[in-house]
Amino acid sequence: MGTAVSVCSDNDKREFLAKVARVYEETKGQEVEARNAIKALIVEFNNEQDKKIKGGAPYQSVEATITLKEAPAEETATVAGTTAEATAETTAEAVGTAEATSAVPTTETTNMPRDSSDEEDSKEDGKGADANDMTLEEFVEENDLDIDLDDLASNEEIDLSEKDLSSLPKCLTALSENCTEIALEKNNLAKVPDWIGDFAGLVELYLRENRIEELPKRIGDCEELEAIYCENNKLRNLPDEICELKNLKGLTFQHNLFATVPTPLLDCSALEELYFDHNKLISLPEEIGELVNLQELGIRSNQIVDIPASISACKQLHTIHAENNLIVNLPKSFGKLSALRRIYLDNNKMTKLHACLGKCSKLEVINVENNQIEKVAKRIKELPLLRFLLLANNKLQSLPFNPSESAPGLRRLTLSGNQLDKATMELEKMDTLGEDGED
């Protein structure tokens, strides 16, 4: 990595090389982080020297070449034909030891242009300058953030939405002490930085509309996290460490690339809301029943054929969105979902409205429009709270009961697109739906 560095004196060189040695020791084994950190040092050094030049101080142009080695750690800077070496010792006492030798004469000259390739690298990760090169003050100013820099601990929310960011600077960890909410929506992020784990008190994380392909393992360190909103990204899996989030209550993964529900999620027993709409799921895991606190399940617009019987263990489940799948049957155990209030099964492959739903005494909404239903179970008429019975566009030739008589609270009944006689079709016109629509 070649970067032009201007220096005023041997002492400046020694200080620079000592910092390089420290960075290498602190990021040992993490070459990418080491390179980024060293680049930041060089940018900072050049800026300092530019200020001195404007003040009339002489300087000598220097080309610094960073070479990372595993052991021993050596940082080599070539100075106008002379080599300056900084060796990072492995012991804490010796960290920062640097040796610099130079016999460069001091002459007034113009600053050497910085490597254009490095400038391009800087522009890739932020707006103009590399975000990792910025101080917190610079990042806040450039992105016009509502951050109290005088009292960092007072910042409970960080809103970085719609800032056209492709990376995030580590300087943001200075705000981690009392931060409970981070919003990163509508940016250009491909990943969430590992240091998100420093935000131990984080409660809500908003990641919608990026291009995120993975979540970091250290997400498991955010022990207070209750909700992750990650719609419209490119996730295919989740780290095993997600299961360490014992307070996690809400996960939204609509419009991602999941082919299966990640197994580690099934250990998040506190989950109340889980949404995988518009993915590539072909089934739900049998272990879905382990989510005993689940209240809302969204799996619309996948390729799911059936729902496992174990779902009956989700005793608090009150809403199921399963539209636009390939579901043919419901398990008999569905009747054990005593809290179920709304079920949306429109646009599937069902041939029967099953009797098991008639056991869900709290059901208010049944939507099975656009299926291939030929028969409605008589037990459906026993639902005392039924308000919406949507049966349009199926293959019904008759109904086993008069909905308007057996379900006095019915507010809407749809029957069009079936093969029903005229008298039965008249029931659709007798619905009493008022201004209050379907919940």
Short mmCIF file of C-alpha atoms in Angstrom, two decimals:
data_model
loop_
_atom_site.label_atom_id
_atom_site.label_comp_id
_atom_site.label_asym_id
_atom_site.label_seq_id
_atom_site.Cartn_x
_atom_site.Cartn_y
_atom_site.Cartn_z
CA MET A 1 0.00 0.00 0.00
CA GLY A 2 1.73 3.18 -1.13
CA THR A 3 0.80 6.52 0.43
CA ALA A 4 2.71 9.80 0.35
CA VAL A 5 3.63 11.13 3.78
CA SER A 6 5.23 14.52 4.41
CA VAL A 7 7.50 14.87 7.44
CA CYS A 8 9.12 17.83 9.15
CA SER A 9 11.68 16.13 11.32
CA ASP A 10 13.16 12.85 12.52
CA ASN A 11 11.10 13.20 15.67
CA ASP A 12 7.90 13.33 13.60
CA LYS A 13 9.00 10.18 11.82
CA ARG A 14 9.67 8.38 15.09
CA GLU A 15 6.27 9.32 16.49
CA PHE A 16 4.55 8.18 13.31
CA LEU A 17 6.35 4.83 13.26
CA ALA A 18 5.63 4.26 16.94
CA LYS A 19 1.92 4.74 16.26
CA VAL A 20 2.13 2.28 13.37
CA ALA A 21 3.74 -0.28 15.67
CA ARG A 22 0.99 0.17 18.26
CA VAL A 23 -1.74 -0.24 15.66
CA TYR A 24 -0.19 -3.42 14.37
CA GLU A 25 0.05 -4.89 17.84
CA GLU A 26 -3.55 -3.98 18.67
CA THR A 27 -4.88 -5.47 15.42
CA LYS A 28 -2.61 -8.49 15.31
CA GLY A 29 -3.99 -11.16 13.03
CA GLN A 30 -6.55 -8.78 11.49
CA GLU A 31 -4.80 -7.55 8.38
CA VAL A 32 -7.71 -5.60 6.88
CA GLU A 33 -8.30 -3.67 10.10
CA ALA A 34 -4.57 -3.05 10.44
CA ARG A 35 -4.31 -1.62 6.95
CA ASN A 36 -7.34 0.62 7.43
CA ALA A 37 -6.04 1.90 10.75
CA ILE A 38 -2.57 2.60 9.33
CA LYS A 39 -4.08 4.41 6.36
CA ALA A 40 -5.98 6.56 8.83
CA LEU A 41 -2.70 7.38 10.63
CA ILE A 42 -1.11 8.42 7.36
CA VAL A 43 -4.03 10.68 6.44
CA GLU A 44 -3.89 12.26 9.89
CA PHE A 45 -0.10 12.69 9.61
CA ASN A 46 -0.35 14.37 6.20
CA ASN A 47 -3.00 16.75 7.45
CA GLU A 48 -0.80 17.75 10.40
CA GLN A 49 2.18 18.33 8.13
CA ASP A 50 0.09 20.35 5.68
CA LYS A 51 -0.77 22.69 8.53
CA LYS A 52 2.92 23.07 9.37
CA ILE A 53 3.76 23.76 5.74
CA LYS A 54 1.24 26.59 5.62
CA GLY A 55 2.97 27.98 8.68
CA GLY A 56 6.29 28.10 6.82
CA ALA A 57 7.93 24.96 8.21
CA PRO A 58 10.15 23.02 5.76
CA TYR A 59 9.41 19.34 5.06
CA GLN A 60 10.58 16.41 2.99
CA SER A 61 8.23 14.26 0.89
CA VAL A 62 8.15 10.64 1.97
CA GLU A 63 6.65 7.53 0.38
CA ALA A 64 5.47 5.13 3.11
CA THR A 65 5.02 1.49 2.20
CA ILE A 66 3.19 -0.61 4.79
CA THR A 67 4.19 -4.26 4.87
CA LEU A 68 2.40 -6.52 7.33
CA LYS A 69 4.13 -9.66 8.56
CA GLU A 70 2.97 -12.22 11.09
CA ALA A 71 6.11 -12.41 13.25
CA PRO A 72 8.01 -10.42 14.05
CA ALA A 73 5.72 -7.46 13.33
CA GLU A 74 7.62 -5.03 11.14
CA GLU A 75 6.38 -1.81 9.61
CA THR A 76 8.78 -0.45 7.00
CA ALA A 77 8.77 3.11 5.74
CA THR A 78 11.08 4.03 2.85
CA VAL A 79 12.24 7.62 3.32
CA ALA A 80 13.90 9.18 0.28
CA GLY A 81 16.00 6.05 -0.18
CA THR A 82 16.55 5.48 3.57
CA THR A 83 14.74 2.75 5.56
CA ALA A 84 13.03 3.42 8.88
CA GLU A 85 11.91 0.33 10.79
CA ALA A 86 9.32 0.07 13.54
CA THR A 87 9.24 -3.23 15.39
CA ALA A 88 6.21 -4.02 17.58
CA GLU A 89 7.26 -6.15 20.55
CA THR A 90 4.82 -8.82 21.70
CA THR A 91 4.97 -7.82 25.36
CA ALA A 92 2.75 -5.06 26.67
CA GLU A 93 5.72 -3.18 28.12
CA ALA A 94 7.45 -2.97 24.77
CA VAL A 95 4.41 -2.09 22.64
CA GLY A 96 5.06 1.06 20.69
CA THR A 97 8.87 0.68 20.56
CA ALA A 98 10.02 2.03 17.23
CA GLU A 99 13.42 2.60 15.69
CA ALA A 100 13.86 5.21 12.99
CA THR A 101 17.06 6.04 11.11
CA SER A 102 17.31 8.79 8.54
CA ALA A 103 19.80 11.21 7.08
CA VAL A 104 17.39 13.21 5.03
CA PRO A 105 18.39 16.85 4.50
CA THR A 106 15.73 19.42 5.21
CA THR A 107 14.74 21.35 2.09
CA GLU A 108 11.71 23.34 1.05
CA THR A 109 9.75 21.55 -1.65
CA THR A 110 6.13 21.01 -2.62
CA ASN A 111 4.17 18.12 -1.14
CA MET A 112 4.23 14.90 -3.13
CA PRO A 113 0.76 14.09 -4.59
CA ARG A 114 -1.05 11.35 -2.76
CA ASP A 115 -1.56 8.02 -4.46
CA SER A 116 -4.74 8.28 -6.55
CA SER A 117 -5.56 4.61 -5.89
CA ASP A 118 -5.72 5.35 -2.16
CA GLU A 119 -8.03 8.26 -2.80
CA GLU A 120 -10.34 5.94 -4.70
CA ASP A 121 -10.25 3.46 -1.79
CA SER A 122 -11.26 6.29 0.53
CA LYS A 123 -14.29 7.14 -1.56
CA GLU A 124 -15.61 3.58 -1.58
CA ASP A 125 -16.54 3.50 2.11
CA GLY A 126 -18.27 6.77 2.72
CA LYS A 127 -19.11 10.14 1.29
CA GLY A 128 -15.83 11.58 0.03
CA ALA A 129 -13.44 10.32 2.70
CA ASP A 130 -13.14 6.83 4.14
CA ALA A 131 -15.54 6.69 7.09
CA ASN A 132 -12.94 4.80 9.10
CA ASP A 133 -10.56 7.74 8.77
CA MET A 134 -12.99 10.08 10.48
CA THR A 135 -13.19 11.20 14.04
CA LEU A 136 -16.63 11.17 15.64
CA GLU A 137 -16.78 14.95 15.33
CA GLU A 138 -16.02 14.81 11.60
CA PHE A 139 -18.55 12.02 10.99
CA VAL A 140 -21.29 13.87 12.88
CA GLU A 141 -20.61 17.08 10.98
CA GLU A 142 -20.44 15.47 7.54
CA ASN A 143 -23.68 13.54 8.02
CA ASP A 144 -25.52 16.32 9.88
CA LEU A 145 -26.37 14.05 12.82
CA ASP A 146 -28.34 14.99 15.90
CA ILE A 147 -25.64 13.88 18.34
CA ASP A 148 -24.62 15.61 21.56
CA LEU A 149 -20.83 15.63 21.38
CA ASP A 150 -20.48 17.42 24.70
CA ASP A 151 -22.23 14.65 26.61
CA LEU A 152 -21.76 11.38 24.73
CA ALA A 153 -23.54 9.33 27.40
CA SER A 154 -26.76 11.28 26.79
CA ASN A 155 -27.21 9.88 23.28
CA GLU A 156 -29.78 7.10 23.59
CA GLU A 157 -30.67 7.01 19.89
CA ILE A 158 -28.45 7.09 16.81
CA ASP A 159 -30.27 7.80 13.54
CA LEU A 160 -28.12 7.21 10.46
CA SER A 161 -30.98 6.44 8.07
CA GLU A 162 -30.79 7.64 4.46
CA LYS A 163 -27.19 8.87 4.65
CA ASP A 164 -25.91 6.91 1.63
CA LEU A 165 -23.43 5.04 3.84
CA SER A 166 -21.55 1.97 2.64
CA SER A 167 -19.60 1.52 5.89
CA LEU A 168 -19.64 2.72 9.48
CA PRO A 169 -16.68 4.18 11.43
CA LYS A 170 -15.63 2.56 14.68
CA CYS A 171 -15.63 5.97 16.33
CA LEU A 172 -19.39 5.45 16.78
CA THR A 173 -18.64 3.06 19.63
CA ALA A 174 -17.97 6.16 21.74
CA LEU A 175 -21.77 6.43 21.89
CA SER A 176 -22.36 2.91 23.15
CA GLU A 177 -22.70 3.60 26.88
CA ASN A 178 -26.42 4.40 27.00
CA CYS A 179 -27.51 3.85 23.41
CA THR A 180 -30.70 1.80 23.12
CA GLU A 181 -31.66 2.36 19.48
CA ILE A 182 -29.70 2.46 16.21
CA ALA A 183 -31.36 3.21 12.86
CA LEU A 184 -29.38 2.39 9.71
CA GLU A 185 -32.25 2.15 7.24
CA LYS A 186 -32.05 3.00 3.54
CA ASN A 187 -28.28 3.05 3.13
CA ASN A 188 -25.89 0.97 1.06
CA LEU A 189 -24.50 -1.30 3.77
CA ALA A 190 -23.37 -4.81 2.83
CA LYS A 191 -22.65 -5.79 6.41
CA VAL A 192 -23.09 -4.71 10.00
CA PRO A 193 -19.71 -4.11 11.69
CA ASP A 194 -18.60 -6.58 14.34
CA TRP A 195 -18.22 -3.79 16.88
CA ILE A 196 -22.00 -3.55 17.10
CA GLY A 197 -21.43 -5.95 20.02
CA ASP A 198 -20.01 -3.02 22.00
CA PHE A 199 -23.57 -1.68 22.28
CA ALA A 200 -24.49 -4.02 25.12
CA GLY A 201 -27.57 -2.00 26.04
CA LEU A 202 -29.01 -1.86 22.53
CA VAL A 203 -32.75 -2.61 22.47
CA GLU A 204 -33.82 -1.91 18.85
CA LEU A 205 -31.81 -2.20 15.62
CA TYR A 206 -33.24 -0.92 12.33
CA LEU A 207 -31.52 -2.27 9.20
CA ARG A 208 -34.25 -2.03 6.55
CA GLU A 209 -33.45 -1.44 2.89
CA ASN A 210 -29.73 -2.04 2.64
CA ARG A 211 -27.87 -4.85 0.90
CA ILE A 212 -26.78 -6.70 4.03
CA GLU A 213 -25.66 -10.28 3.39
CA GLU A 214 -24.86 -11.30 6.95
CA LEU A 215 -25.13 -10.25 10.56
CA PRO A 216 -21.96 -10.34 12.71
CA LYS A 217 -21.35 -13.00 15.33
CA ARG A 218 -21.03 -10.33 17.99
CA ILE A 219 -24.71 -9.53 17.59
CA GLY A 220 -25.03 -12.05 20.40
CA ASP A 221 -23.27 -9.59 22.74
CA CYS A 222 -26.23 -7.19 22.49
CA GLU A 223 -27.94 -8.97 25.35
CA GLU A 224 -30.74 -6.42 25.77
CA LEU A 225 -31.77 -6.50 22.12
CA GLU A 226 -35.53 -6.91 21.71
CA ALA A 227 -36.12 -6.22 18.02
CA ILE A 228 -34.24 -6.41 14.73
CA TYR A 229 -35.93 -4.94 11.66
CA CYS A 230 -34.13 -6.25 8.59
CA GLU A 231 -36.55 -6.17 5.67
CA ASN A 232 -35.31 -5.74 2.10
CA ASN A 233 -31.77 -7.05 2.39
CA LYS A 234 -29.84 -10.07 1.06
CA LEU A 235 -29.69 -12.33 4.10
CA ARG A 236 -29.59 -16.10 3.57
CA ASN A 237 -28.67 -17.20 7.09
CA LEU A 238 -28.03 -15.97 10.61
CA PRO A 239 -25.06 -16.49 12.95
CA ASP A 240 -25.41 -19.16 15.63
CA GLU A 241 -24.90 -16.44 18.22
CA ILE A 242 -28.39 -15.08 17.52
CA CYS A 243 -29.66 -17.68 19.97
CA GLU A 244 -27.91 -15.79 22.80
CA LEU A 245 -30.45 -12.97 22.51
CA LYS A 246 -32.77 -14.13 25.29
CA ASN A 247 -34.79 -10.89 25.26
CA LEU A 248 -35.45 -10.91 21.52
CA LYS A 249 -39.16 -10.39 20.85
CA GLY A 250 -39.41 -9.21 17.25
CA LEU A 251 -37.68 -10.20 13.99
CA THR A 252 -38.70 -8.96 10.56
CA PHE A 253 -36.94 -10.54 7.57
CA GLN A 254 -39.38 -9.77 4.75
CA HIS A 255 -37.86 -9.60 1.28
CA ASN A 256 -34.59 -11.46 1.91
CA LEU A 257 -33.16 -14.69 0.47
CA PHE A 258 -33.83 -17.28 3.18
CA ALA A 259 -34.48 -20.82 1.90
CA THR A 260 -34.95 -22.17 5.42
CA VAL A 261 -35.71 -20.73 8.84
CA PRO A 262 -32.29 -20.61 10.58
CA THR A 263 -32.13 -23.22 13.34
CA PRO A 264 -30.52 -20.90 15.97
CA LEU A 265 -33.67 -18.76 15.90
CA LEU A 266 -35.66 -21.58 17.42
CA ASP A 267 -33.77 -21.07 20.68
CA CYS A 268 -35.04 -17.51 20.93
CA SER A 269 -37.95 -18.56 23.10
CA ALA A 270 -38.97 -14.98 23.94
CA LEU A 271 -39.90 -14.27 20.30
CA GLU A 272 -43.37 -12.81 19.88
CA GLU A 273 -43.28 -11.63 16.26
CA LEU A 274 -41.53 -13.42 13.41
CA TYR A 275 -41.83 -12.39 9.76
CA PHE A 276 -40.29 -14.21 6.78
CA ASP A 277 -42.63 -12.91 4.07
CA HIS A 278 -41.28 -12.81 0.50
CA ASN A 279 -38.36 -15.20 0.90
CA LYS A 280 -37.68 -18.63 -0.61
CA LEU A 281 -38.96 -20.89 2.15
CA ILE A 282 -40.32 -24.28 1.14
CA SER A 283 -41.17 -25.43 4.67
CA LEU A 284 -41.21 -24.50 8.32
CA PRO A 285 -39.08 -26.47 10.79
CA GLU A 286 -40.82 -28.96 13.04
CA GLU A 287 -39.19 -27.14 15.95
CA ILE A 288 -41.33 -24.05 15.29
CA GLY A 289 -43.36 -25.18 18.29
CA GLU A 290 -40.46 -24.29 20.56
CA LEU A 291 -41.34 -20.63 20.10
CA VAL A 292 -43.91 -20.86 22.87
CA ASN A 293 -44.36 -17.08 23.16
CA LEU A 294 -44.95 -16.50 19.44
CA GLN A 295 -47.96 -14.27 18.77
CA GLU A 296 -47.61 -13.25 15.12
CA LEU A 297 -46.18 -15.33 12.26
CA GLY A 298 -45.68 -13.93 8.76
CA ILE A 299 -44.72 -16.36 5.97
CA ARG A 300 -46.63 -14.95 3.00
CA SER A 301 -45.27 -15.21 -0.54
CA ASN A 302 -43.00 -18.23 -0.15
CA GLN A 303 -43.30 -21.78 -1.51
CA ILE A 304 -44.46 -23.52 1.66
CA VAL A 305 -46.51 -26.68 1.13
CA ASP A 306 -47.60 -27.45 4.67
CA ILE A 307 -47.43 -26.21 8.24
CA PRO A 308 -45.96 -28.58 10.86
CA ALA A 309 -48.25 -30.03 13.53
CA SER A 310 -45.91 -28.76 16.24
CA ILE A 311 -47.21 -25.24 15.70
CA SER A 312 -50.01 -26.20 18.07
CA ALA A 313 -47.53 -25.62 20.92
CA CYS A 314 -47.58 -21.90 20.15
CA LYS A 315 -50.46 -21.26 22.52
CA GLN A 316 -50.21 -17.46 22.26
CA LEU A 317 -50.25 -17.32 18.47
CA HIS A 318 -53.10 -15.00 17.41
CA THR A 319 -52.24 -14.03 13.82
CA ILE A 320 -50.95 -16.10 10.90
CA HIS A 321 -50.18 -14.55 7.50
CA ALA A 322 -49.60 -17.43 5.07
CA GLU A 323 -50.94 -15.96 1.83
CA ASN A 324 -49.42 -16.80 -1.55
CA ASN A 325 -47.92 -20.20 -0.80
CA LEU A 326 -48.62 -23.79 -1.91
CA ILE A 327 -50.42 -24.98 1.22
CA VAL A 328 -52.85 -27.85 0.61
CA ASN A 329 -53.86 -28.96 4.11
CA LEU A 330 -53.77 -27.79 7.70
CA PRO A 331 -52.72 -30.15 10.51
CA LYS A 332 -55.51 -31.33 12.82
CA SER A 333 -53.52 -29.91 15.71
CA PHE A 334 -54.45 -26.43 14.47
CA GLY A 335 -57.52 -26.74 16.62
CA LYS A 336 -55.31 -26.37 19.70
CA LEU A 337 -54.40 -22.80 18.82
CA SER A 338 -56.73 -21.39 21.43
CA ALA A 339 -55.55 -17.77 20.98
CA LEU A 340 -55.86 -17.71 17.16
CA ARG A 341 -57.89 -14.70 16.00
CA ARG A 342 -56.86 -14.16 12.39
CA ILE A 343 -55.69 -16.55 9.71
CA TYR A 344 -54.90 -15.52 6.15
CA LEU A 345 -54.57 -18.40 3.68
CA ASP A 346 -55.66 -16.76 0.44
CA ASN A 347 -53.89 -17.77 -2.77
CA ASN A 348 -52.88 -21.29 -1.78
CA LYS A 349 -53.85 -24.80 -2.98
CA MET A 350 -56.38 -25.76 -0.33
CA THR A 351 -59.34 -27.94 -1.30
CA LYS A 352 -61.20 -27.83 2.03
CA LEU A 353 -61.85 -25.38 4.83
CA HIS A 354 -60.90 -27.71 7.65
CA ALA A 355 -62.96 -28.53 10.73
CA CYS A 356 -59.90 -27.95 12.93
CA LEU A 357 -60.40 -24.21 12.48
CA GLY A 358 -63.85 -24.58 13.97
CA LYS A 359 -62.19 -25.42 17.29
CA CYS A 360 -60.35 -22.09 17.42
CA SER A 361 -63.06 -20.36 19.41
CA LYS A 362 -61.48 -16.90 19.24
CA LEU A 363 -61.26 -16.77 15.44
CA GLU A 364 -62.52 -13.51 14.01
CA VAL A 365 -61.05 -13.59 10.49
CA ILE A 366 -60.76 -16.47 8.00
CA ASN A 367 -59.48 -15.56 4.54
CA VAL A 368 -59.23 -18.48 2.11
CA GLU A 369 -60.00 -16.65 -1.11
CA ASN A 370 -58.39 -17.81 -4.35
CA ASN A 371 -57.89 -21.46 -3.43
CA GLN A 372 -59.53 -24.61 -4.79
CA ILE A 373 -61.91 -25.17 -1.91
CA GLU A 374 -64.83 -27.48 -2.66
CA LYS A 375 -66.10 -27.96 0.88
CA VAL A 376 -66.52 -25.90 4.05
CA ALA A 377 -66.61 -27.90 7.29
CA LYS A 378 -69.86 -27.60 9.26
CA ARG A 379 -67.91 -26.85 12.40
CA ILE A 380 -66.99 -23.40 11.05
CA LYS A 381 -70.48 -22.22 11.98
CA GLU A 382 -69.65 -22.79 15.66
CA LEU A 383 -67.20 -19.89 15.78
CA PRO A 384 -68.92 -17.37 18.07
CA LEU A 385 -66.67 -14.38 17.27
CA LEU A 386 -66.37 -14.80 13.49
CA ARG A 387 -66.57 -11.41 11.74
CA PHE A 388 -64.96 -12.03 8.36
CA LEU A 389 -65.43 -15.18 6.28
CA LEU A 390 -63.79 -14.68 2.89
CA LEU A 391 -64.50 -17.55 0.47
CA ALA A 392 -64.41 -15.86 -2.96
CA ASN A 393 -62.86 -17.51 -6.03
CA ASN A 394 -62.98 -21.16 -5.03
CA LYS A 395 -64.93 -24.21 -6.28
CA LEU A 396 -67.81 -24.21 -3.82
CA GLN A 397 -71.14 -25.54 -5.02
CA SER A 398 -72.90 -25.24 -1.68
CA LEU A 399 -72.54 -24.15 1.94
CA PRO A 400 -73.41 -26.46 4.85
CA PHE A 401 -74.97 -23.62 6.83
CA ASN A 402 -76.42 -20.15 6.47
CA PRO A 403 -73.63 -17.83 7.69
CA SER A 404 -75.95 -14.95 8.41
CA GLU A 405 -77.95 -17.11 10.82
CA SER A 406 -75.19 -19.16 12.47
CA ALA A 407 -72.72 -16.28 12.77
CA PRO A 408 -74.73 -13.23 13.88
CA GLY A 409 -71.58 -11.14 14.34
CA LEU A 410 -70.50 -11.65 10.73
CA ARG A 411 -69.58 -8.34 9.11
CA ARG A 412 -68.35 -9.54 5.76
CA LEU A 413 -68.94 -12.63 3.62
CA THR A 414 -67.41 -13.06 0.14
CA LEU A 415 -68.74 -15.78 -2.20
CA SER A 416 -68.21 -14.51 -5.75
CA GLY A 417 -66.23 -16.65 -8.15
CA ASN A 418 -67.76 -19.92 -6.92
CA GLN A 419 -70.42 -22.23 -8.38
CA LEU A 420 -73.15 -21.41 -5.87
CA ASP A 421 -76.83 -21.06 -6.62
CA LYS A 422 -78.42 -17.64 -6.81
CA ALA A 423 -80.08 -17.85 -3.39
CA THR A 424 -76.76 -18.59 -1.69
CA MET A 425 -75.02 -15.82 -3.59
CA GLU A 426 -77.61 -13.38 -2.24
CA LEU A 427 -76.10 -13.94 1.21
CA GLU A 428 -73.02 -12.01 0.11
CA LYS A 429 -75.16 -8.91 -0.39
CA MET A 430 -76.68 -9.19 3.07
CA ASP A 431 -73.46 -8.62 4.95
CA THR A 432 -73.51 -5.81 7.49
CA LEU A 433 -69.97 -4.52 7.09
CA GLY A 434 -69.83 -0.99 8.43
CA GLU A 435 -67.07 1.58 8.32
CA ASP A 436 -64.80 -0.59 10.45
CA GLY A 437 -62.82 -2.71 8.02
CA GLU A 438 -60.89 -5.88 8.55
CA ASP A 439 -58.18 -5.53 11.21
#
